[in-house]
Amino acid sequence: TFLPGRSIVRLERFGATMRMGQPFPGVWLPKDITAAGSFTLANGSFDATYAVSYHDYREASVAARVR
């Protein structure tokens, strides 16, 4: 993996996933996103994770009248 600052930080691994859900018929939206990785600095190795979950989608209702 090429990183411009490789002498400062070394990325060991990285992965991400996104699961989709169908909150309304015919509409696919993200259900959750997860990312994880590990990197090495001068003072040791570190693991990092990120996770977000989407729920309670509401269908918008819009009304407009043109005169």
One Martini backbone bead per residue (centre of mass of N, CA, C, O) as a GRO file, in nm:
protein
   67
    1THR     BB    1   0.094   0.038   0.025
    2PHE     BB    2   0.052   0.371  -0.059
    3LEU     BB    3   0.214   0.629   0.134
    4PRO     BB    4   0.350   0.935   0.181
    5GLY     BB    5   0.397   0.870   0.517
    6ARG     BB    6   0.549   0.586   0.572
    7SER     BB    7   0.762   0.681   0.794
    8ILE     BB    8   0.518   0.735   1.006
    9VAL     BB    9   0.296   0.539   0.866
   10ARG     BB   10   0.161   0.197   0.876
   11LEU     BB   11  -0.049   0.009   0.683
   12GLU     BB   12  -0.171  -0.312   0.737
   13ARG     BB   13  -0.499  -0.285   0.746
   14PHE     BB   14  -0.818  -0.284   0.551
   15GLY     BB   15  -1.185  -0.261   0.605
   16ALA     BB   16  -1.519  -0.269   0.445
   17THR     BB   17  -1.878  -0.245   0.518
   18MET     BB   18  -2.214  -0.269   0.358
   19ARG     BB   19  -2.546  -0.270   0.450
   20MET     BB   20  -2.859  -0.333   0.313
   21GLY     BB   21  -3.192  -0.190   0.301
   22GLN     BB   22  -3.573  -0.206   0.296
   23PRO     BB   23  -3.784   0.030   0.421
   24PHE     BB   24  -3.906   0.046   0.130
   25PRO     BB   25  -4.056  -0.016  -0.146
   26GLY     BB   26  -3.785   0.000  -0.375
   27VAL     BB   27  -3.586   0.098  -0.130
   28TRP     BB   28  -3.236   0.140  -0.097
   29LEU     BB   29  -3.051   0.148   0.214
   30PRO     BB   30  -2.852   0.194   0.461
   31LYS     BB   31  -2.788   0.005   0.760
   32ASP     BB   32  -2.462  -0.051   0.769
   33ILE     BB   33  -2.125   0.050   0.884
   34THR     BB   34  -1.792  -0.102   0.856
   35ALA     BB   35  -1.462  -0.037   0.999
   36ALA     BB   36  -1.118  -0.172   0.974
   37GLY     BB   37  -0.785  -0.140   1.133
   38SER     BB   38  -0.421  -0.121   1.100
   39PHE     BB   39  -0.137   0.044   1.262
   40THR     BB   40   0.198   0.196   1.249
   41LEU     BB   41   0.414   0.339   1.475
   42ALA     BB   42   0.682   0.423   1.661
   43ASN     BB   43   0.504   0.328   1.939
   44GLY     BB   44   0.320   0.123   1.765
   45SER     BB   45   0.032  -0.067   1.754
   46PHE     BB   46  -0.299  -0.021   1.596
   47ASP     BB   47  -0.652  -0.018   1.638
   48ALA     BB   48  -0.942   0.041   1.422
   49THR     BB   49  -1.291   0.146   1.456
   50TYR     BB   50  -1.609   0.160   1.266
   51ALA     BB   51  -1.961   0.235   1.346
   52VAL     BB   52  -2.284   0.243   1.173
   53SER     BB   53  -2.642   0.297   1.224
   54TYR     BB   54  -2.946   0.273   1.044
   55HIS     BB   55  -3.267   0.417   1.138
   56ASP     BB   56  -3.579   0.538   1.114
   57TYR     BB   57  -3.701   0.571   0.853
   58ARG     BB   58  -3.861   0.835   0.658
   59GLU     BB   59  -4.114   0.923   0.460
   60ALA     BB   60  -4.158   1.165   0.244
   61SER     BB   61  -4.390   1.443   0.224
   62VAL     BB   62  -4.505   1.621  -0.068
   63ALA     BB   63  -4.644   1.951  -0.129
   64ALA     BB   64  -4.757   2.121  -0.434
   65ARG     BB   65  -4.835   2.451  -0.578
   66VAL     BB   66  -4.911   2.592  -0.894
   67ARG     BB   67  -4.988   2.929  -1.033
   0.00000   0.00000   0.00000
